[in-house]
Coordinates of N, CA and C in Angstrom, one line a residue:
M1 N 91.4 -39.0 261.8 CA 90.1 -38.7 261.2 C 90.1 -38.9 259.7
T2 N 91.1 -38.4 259.1 CA 91.2 -38.4 257.6 C 91.2 -39.9 257.1
T3 N 91.9 -40.8 257.8 CA 92.0 -42.1 257.4 C 90.6 -42.8 257.4
Q4 N 89.8 -42.4 258.4 CA 88.5 -43.0 258.5 C 87.6 -42.6 257.3
I5 N 87.8 -41.4 256.8 CA 87.0 -40.9 255.7 C 87.4 -41.7 254.4
E6 N 88.7 -41.8 254.2 CA 89.1 -42.6 253.0 C 88.7 -44.0 253.1
T7 N 88.8 -44.6 254.3 CA 88.4 -46.0 254.4 C 86.9 -46.2 254.2
K8 N 86.1 -45.3 254.7 CA 84.6 -45.3 254.5 C 84.3 -45.1 253.0
F9 N 85.0 -44.1 252.4 CA 84.7 -43.8 251.0 C 85.0 -45.1 250.1
C10 N 86.2 -45.7 250.4 CA 86.6 -46.9 249.6 C 85.6 -48.0 249.8
A11 N 85.2 -48.2 251.1 CA 84.2 -49.3 251.4 C 82.9 -49.0 250.7
A12 N 82.4 -47.7 250.6 CA 81.2 -47.4 250.0 C 81.2 -47.6 248.5
I13 N 82.4 -47.3 247.9 CA 82.5 -47.5 246.4 C 82.5 -49.0 246.1
I14 N 83.2 -49.8 247.0 CA 83.2 -51.3 246.8 C 81.8 -51.8 247.0
D15 N 81.1 -51.4 248.0 CA 79.7 -51.8 248.2 C 78.8 -51.5 247.0
A16 N 79.0 -50.3 246.5 CA 78.1 -49.9 245.3 C 78.4 -50.7 244.1
F17 N 79.7 -51.0 243.8 CA 80.1 -51.9 242.7 C 79.5 -53.3 242.9
Q18 N 79.6 -53.8 244.2 CA 79.1 -55.2 244.4 C 77.6 -55.2 244.3
A19 N 76.9 -54.2 244.8 CA 75.5 -54.2 244.6 C 75.0 -54.2 243.2
N20 N 75.7 -53.4 242.4 CA 75.4 -53.3 241.0 C 75.7 -54.5 240.2
K21 N 76.8 -55.2 240.6 CA 77.2 -56.4 239.9 C 76.1 -57.5 240.2
R22 N 75.6 -57.5 241.5 CA 74.6 -58.5 241.9 C 73.3 -58.1 241.1
L23 N 73.0 -56.9 240.9 CA 71.8 -56.5 240.2 C 71.8 -57.0 238.8
A24 N 73.0 -56.8 238.1 CA 73.2 -57.2 236.7 C 73.0 -58.7 236.7
E25 N 73.7 -59.4 237.6 CA 73.7 -60.9 237.5 C 72.3 -61.5 237.8
R26 N 71.5 -60.8 238.6 CA 70.1 -61.3 238.8 C 69.3 -61.1 237.5
A27 N 69.6 -60.0 236.8 CA 68.9 -59.8 235.5 C 69.4 -60.8 234.5
I28 N 70.7 -61.0 234.4 CA 71.3 -62.0 233.4 C 70.8 -63.4 233.7
A29 N 70.6 -63.8 234.9 CA 70.1 -65.1 235.2 C 68.7 -65.4 234.7
Q30 N 68.0 -64.3 234.5 CA 66.6 -64.5 234.0 C 66.4 -64.6 232.5
V31 N 67.6 -64.5 231.8 CA 67.5 -64.4 230.4 C 68.1 -65.7 229.8
S32 N 67.5 -66.2 228.7 CA 68.0 -67.4 228.1 C 69.3 -67.2 227.5
D33 N 70.0 -68.3 227.2 CA 71.4 -68.1 226.5 C 71.2 -67.4 225.2
E34 N 70.2 -67.7 224.4 CA 70.0 -67.0 223.2 C 69.7 -65.5 223.3
S35 N 68.9 -65.2 224.3 CA 68.5 -63.8 224.5 C 69.6 -62.9 225.0
L36 N 70.7 -63.5 225.5 CA 71.9 -62.7 225.9 C 72.4 -62.0 224.7
H37 N 72.2 -62.5 223.5 CA 72.8 -61.9 222.3 C 71.9 -61.1 221.5
V38 N 70.7 -60.8 222.0 CA 69.7 -60.1 221.2 C 69.5 -58.7 221.7
P39 N 69.8 -57.7 220.8 CA 69.6 -56.3 221.2 C 68.1 -55.9 221.0
L40 N 67.7 -54.8 221.6 CA 66.3 -54.4 221.4 C 66.1 -54.0 219.9
D41 N 67.1 -53.4 219.3 CA 67.0 -53.0 217.9 C 68.4 -52.8 217.4
E42 N 68.6 -52.3 216.2 CA 69.9 -52.2 215.6 C 70.7 -51.1 216.2
H43 N 70.1 -50.2 217.0 CA 70.8 -49.1 217.6 C 71.2 -49.3 219.0
T44 N 71.0 -50.5 219.5 CA 71.3 -50.8 220.9 C 72.2 -52.1 221.0
N45 N 72.7 -52.3 222.2 CA 73.6 -53.4 222.4 C 72.9 -54.5 223.1
S46 N 73.3 -55.8 222.9 CA 72.7 -56.9 223.6 C 73.3 -56.9 225.0
I47 N 72.8 -57.8 225.8 CA 73.3 -58.0 227.2 C 74.8 -58.5 227.1
A48 N 75.0 -59.4 226.2 CA 76.4 -59.9 226.0 C 77.4 -58.8 225.7
V49 N 77.0 -58.0 224.8 CA 77.9 -56.9 224.4 C 78.1 -55.9 225.5
N50 N 77.0 -55.6 226.2 CA 77.2 -54.7 227.4 C 78.1 -55.3 228.4
M51 N 78.0 -56.6 228.6 CA 78.9 -57.3 229.6 C 80.3 -57.3 229.1
K52 N 80.5 -57.4 227.8 CA 81.8 -57.4 227.2 C 82.5 -56.0 227.4
H53 N 81.7 -55.0 227.1 CA 82.2 -53.6 227.2 C 82.5 -53.3 228.7
I54 N 81.6 -53.6 229.6 CA 81.9 -53.4 231.0 C 83.2 -54.1 231.4
A55 N 83.3 -55.4 231.1 CA 84.5 -56.1 231.5 C 85.8 -55.5 230.9
G56 N 85.7 -55.2 229.6 CA 86.8 -54.6 228.9 C 87.3 -53.3 229.5
N57 N 86.3 -52.5 229.9 CA 86.6 -51.2 230.5 C 87.2 -51.4 231.9
L58 N 86.6 -52.3 232.7 CA 87.2 -52.6 234.0 C 88.6 -53.2 234.0
I59 N 88.8 -54.0 233.0 CA 90.2 -54.6 232.8 C 91.2 -53.5 232.5
S60 N 90.8 -52.6 231.6 CA 91.7 -51.6 231.2 C 91.9 -50.6 232.3
R61 N 90.9 -50.1 232.9 CA 91.0 -49.1 234.0 C 91.7 -49.6 235.2
W62 N 91.4 -50.8 235.6 CA 91.8 -51.3 236.9 C 93.0 -52.2 237.0
T63 N 93.5 -52.6 235.8 CA 94.8 -53.4 235.8 C 95.9 -52.4 236.0
D64 N 96.7 -52.6 237.0 CA 97.9 -51.7 237.3 C 97.5 -50.3 237.5
L65 N 96.4 -50.1 238.2 CA 95.8 -48.7 238.4 C 96.8 -47.6 238.7
L66 N 97.7 -47.9 239.6 CA 98.6 -46.9 240.1 C 99.8 -46.6 239.3
T67 N 100.0 -47.5 238.3 CA 101.3 -47.4 237.6 C 101.2 -47.3 236.1
T68 N 100.0 -47.5 235.5 CA 99.9 -47.4 234.1 C 98.6 -46.6 233.7
D69 N 98.6 -46.1 232.5 CA 97.4 -45.4 232.0 C 96.2 -46.3 232.0
G70 N 95.1 -45.8 232.4 CA 93.9 -46.6 232.5 C 93.3 -47.0 231.1
E71 N 93.8 -46.4 230.1 CA 93.4 -46.8 228.7 C 94.6 -47.6 228.2
K72 N 94.6 -48.9 228.4 CA 95.7 -49.7 228.0 C 95.9 -49.8 226.5
P73 N 97.1 -49.8 226.0 CA 97.3 -49.9 224.6 C 96.8 -51.2 224.0
T74 N 96.6 -52.2 224.8 CA 96.1 -53.5 224.3 C 94.6 -53.5 224.2
R75 N 93.9 -52.5 224.7 CA 92.5 -52.5 224.7 C 92.0 -52.1 223.3
N76 N 91.0 -52.9 222.8 CA 90.4 -52.5 221.5 C 88.9 -52.2 221.8
R77 N 88.7 -51.0 222.2 CA 87.3 -50.6 222.7 C 86.3 -50.9 221.6
D78 N 86.5 -50.6 220.4 CA 85.5 -50.9 219.3 C 85.1 -52.4 219.3
A79 N 86.1 -53.2 219.5 CA 85.8 -54.7 219.5 C 84.9 -55.1 220.6
E80 N 84.9 -54.3 221.7 CA 84.0 -54.6 222.8 C 82.5 -54.5 222.4
F81 N 82.2 -53.9 221.3 CA 80.8 -53.7 220.9 C 80.5 -54.7 219.8
V82 N 81.3 -55.8 219.6 CA 81.0 -56.9 218.7 C 80.9 -58.1 219.5
D83 N 79.7 -58.8 219.3 CA 79.5 -60.0 220.1 C 80.3 -61.2 219.5
T84 N 81.3 -61.6 220.2 CA 82.1 -62.7 219.8 C 82.0 -63.9 220.6
F85 N 81.0 -63.9 221.5 CA 80.9 -65.1 222.5 C 80.0 -66.1 221.8
N86 N 80.4 -67.4 222.1 CA 79.6 -68.5 221.6 C 78.7 -69.1 222.7
T87 N 79.1 -69.0 223.9 CA 78.4 -69.6 225.0 C 78.2 -68.6 226.2
R88 N 77.2 -68.9 227.0 CA 76.9 -68.1 228.2 C 78.2 -68.1 229.1
Q89 N 78.8 -69.3 229.2 CA 80.0 -69.4 230.0 C 81.1 -68.5 229.6
E90 N 81.3 -68.3 228.3 CA 82.4 -67.4 227.8 C 82.1 -66.0 228.2
V91 N 80.8 -65.6 228.1 CA 80.4 -64.2 228.5 C 80.7 -64.1 230.0
L92 N 80.2 -65.0 230.8 CA 80.4 -64.9 232.2 C 81.9 -64.9 232.7
D93 N 82.7 -65.7 232.0 CA 84.1 -65.8 232.3 C 84.8 -64.4 232.1
Y94 N 84.5 -63.8 230.9 CA 85.1 -62.5 230.6 C 84.6 -61.5 231.6
W95 N 83.3 -61.5 231.9 CA 82.6 -60.6 232.9 C 83.4 -60.7 234.2
E96 N 83.6 -61.9 234.7 CA 84.3 -62.1 236.0 C 85.7 -61.7 235.9
T97 N 86.4 -61.8 234.8 CA 87.8 -61.3 234.7 C 87.8 -59.8 234.9
G98 N 86.9 -59.0 234.3 CA 86.8 -57.6 234.5 C 86.5 -57.2 236.0
W99 N 85.6 -57.9 236.6 CA 85.2 -57.6 238.0 C 86.4 -58.0 238.9
S100 N 87.1 -59.1 238.6 CA 88.2 -59.5 239.4 C 89.3 -58.4 239.4
C101 N 89.6 -57.8 238.3 CA 90.6 -56.8 238.2 C 90.1 -55.6 239.1
L102 N 88.9 -55.2 238.9 CA 88.4 -54.1 239.7 C 88.5 -54.3 241.2
F103 N 88.0 -55.4 241.7 CA 88.0 -55.7 243.1 C 89.4 -55.9 243.7
A104 N 90.3 -56.5 242.9 CA 91.6 -56.7 243.4 C 92.3 -55.4 243.6
E105 N 92.1 -54.4 242.7 CA 92.8 -53.1 242.8 C 92.1 -52.3 243.9
L106 N 90.7 -52.3 244.0 CA 90.0 -51.5 245.0 C 90.4 -52.0 246.4
N107 N 90.5 -53.3 246.6 CA 90.8 -53.9 247.9 C 92.2 -53.7 248.3
A108 N 93.1 -53.4 247.3 CA 94.5 -53.2 247.6 C 94.8 -51.7 247.9
L109 N 93.9 -50.8 247.6 CA 94.1 -49.4 247.8 C 94.2 -49.1 249.3
T110 N 95.1 -48.2 249.6 CA 95.3 -47.7 251.0 C 94.7 -46.3 251.1
A111 N 94.5 -45.8 252.3 CA 94.1 -44.5 252.5 C 95.0 -43.5 251.9
R112 N 96.3 -43.8 251.9 CA 97.3 -42.9 251.3 C 97.1 -42.8 249.7
D113 N 96.8 -44.0 249.2 CA 96.6 -44.1 247.7 C 95.5 -43.1 247.2
L114 N 94.5 -42.9 248.1 CA 93.3 -42.0 247.7 C 93.8 -40.6 247.6
H115 N 95.0 -40.3 248.0 CA 95.5 -38.9 247.8 C 96.4 -38.8 246.6
S116 N 96.5 -39.9 245.9 CA 97.3 -40.0 244.6 C 96.4 -39.7 243.4
S117 N 97.0 -39.7 242.3 CA 96.3 -39.6 241.0 C 96.7 -40.7 240.1
V118 N 95.8 -40.9 239.1 CA 96.0 -41.8 238.0 C 95.9 -41.1 236.7
V119 N 96.4 -41.8 235.7 CA 96.3 -41.3 234.3 C 95.3 -42.1 233.5
I120 N 94.4 -41.5 232.9 CA 93.4 -42.2 232.0 C 93.3 -41.4 230.7
R121 N 93.7 -42.1 229.6 CA 93.8 -41.5 228.3 C 94.7 -40.2 228.3
G122 N 95.8 -40.3 229.1 CA 96.7 -39.2 229.1 C 96.4 -38.1 230.0
E123 N 95.2 -38.2 230.7 CA 94.7 -37.1 231.6 C 94.8 -37.6 233.0
T124 N 95.4 -36.7 233.9 CA 95.5 -37.0 235.3 C 94.2 -36.8 236.0
Q125 N 93.8 -37.8 236.9 CA 92.6 -37.7 237.7 C 93.0 -38.1 239.1
D126 N 92.4 -37.4 240.1 CA 92.5 -37.9 241.5 C 91.9 -39.3 241.5
I127 N 92.4 -40.2 242.4 CA 91.8 -41.5 242.4 C 90.4 -41.5 242.8
P128 N 89.9 -40.8 243.8 CA 88.5 -40.8 244.1 C 87.6 -40.4 242.9
L129 N 88.1 -39.4 242.1 CA 87.3 -39.1 241.0 C 87.3 -40.2 239.9
A130 N 88.4 -40.8 239.7 CA 88.5 -42.0 238.8 C 87.6 -43.1 239.3
M131 N 87.5 -43.3 240.6 CA 86.7 -44.4 241.1 C 85.2 -44.0 240.9
S132 N 84.8 -42.8 241.1 CA 83.5 -42.3 240.9 C 83.1 -42.4 239.4
H133 N 84.0 -42.0 238.5 CA 83.7 -42.1 237.1 C 83.5 -43.6 236.7
S134 N 84.3 -44.5 237.2 CA 84.2 -45.9 236.8 C 82.9 -46.4 237.3
L135 N 82.5 -46.1 238.5 CA 81.3 -46.5 239.1 C 80.1 -46.0 238.3
G136 N 80.1 -44.8 237.9 CA 79.0 -44.2 237.1 C 78.9 -44.8 235.8
H137 N 80.0 -45.0 235.1 CA 80.0 -45.7 233.8 C 79.5 -47.1 233.9
T138 N 80.0 -47.8 234.8 CA 79.5 -49.2 235.0 C 78.0 -49.3 235.3
C139 N 77.6 -48.4 236.2 CA 76.1 -48.4 236.5 C 75.3 -48.1 235.3
Y140 N 75.7 -47.2 234.5 CA 75.0 -46.8 233.3 C 74.7 -48.1 232.4
H141 N 75.8 -48.8 232.2 CA 75.6 -50.0 231.4 C 74.9 -51.1 232.1
I142 N 75.0 -51.2 233.4 CA 74.2 -52.2 234.1 C 72.7 -51.9 234.0
G143 N 72.4 -50.6 234.0 CA 71.0 -50.2 233.8 C 70.5 -50.7 232.4
Q144 N 71.4 -50.6 231.4 CA 71.0 -51.1 230.1 C 70.7 -52.6 230.2
I145 N 71.6 -53.4 230.9 CA 71.4 -54.8 231.0 C 70.1 -55.1 231.7
V146 N 69.8 -54.4 232.8 CA 68.5 -54.6 233.5 C 67.3 -54.3 232.6
Q147 N 67.4 -53.2 231.8 CA 66.3 -52.9 230.9 C 66.1 -54.0 229.8
L148 N 67.2 -54.6 229.3 CA 67.0 -55.7 228.3 C 66.5 -56.9 229.0

């Protein structure tokens, strides 16, 4: 019985991430290349910057999930909020890198792994909680993309 719960939980998290990725990508497809880089005002981020931050966060959190801190020493979070992309394809390629890290790790998790914990910024979290936090954080920024 327990294995079914873990399997269903993991499948639901994957489904939610996939649905939100599709939502973002439908919104992104409606925006011109130039508009990807335009924030609403000086206090908000553009779609490209939101995509960069989401991807950077997913890469950091989900690369070697079970063996390394989710806040990788190579991550420069502040740089994620600076638009350094020249083309739509650069943005999309980085976006896909982040999502690939996420889905590779999620699809590799076993029911047993869900009873383990991970470390993020030096703090231990149960894997289901870390999954939920990541989903919430990602959805928040996808909402910003849709709004833009």
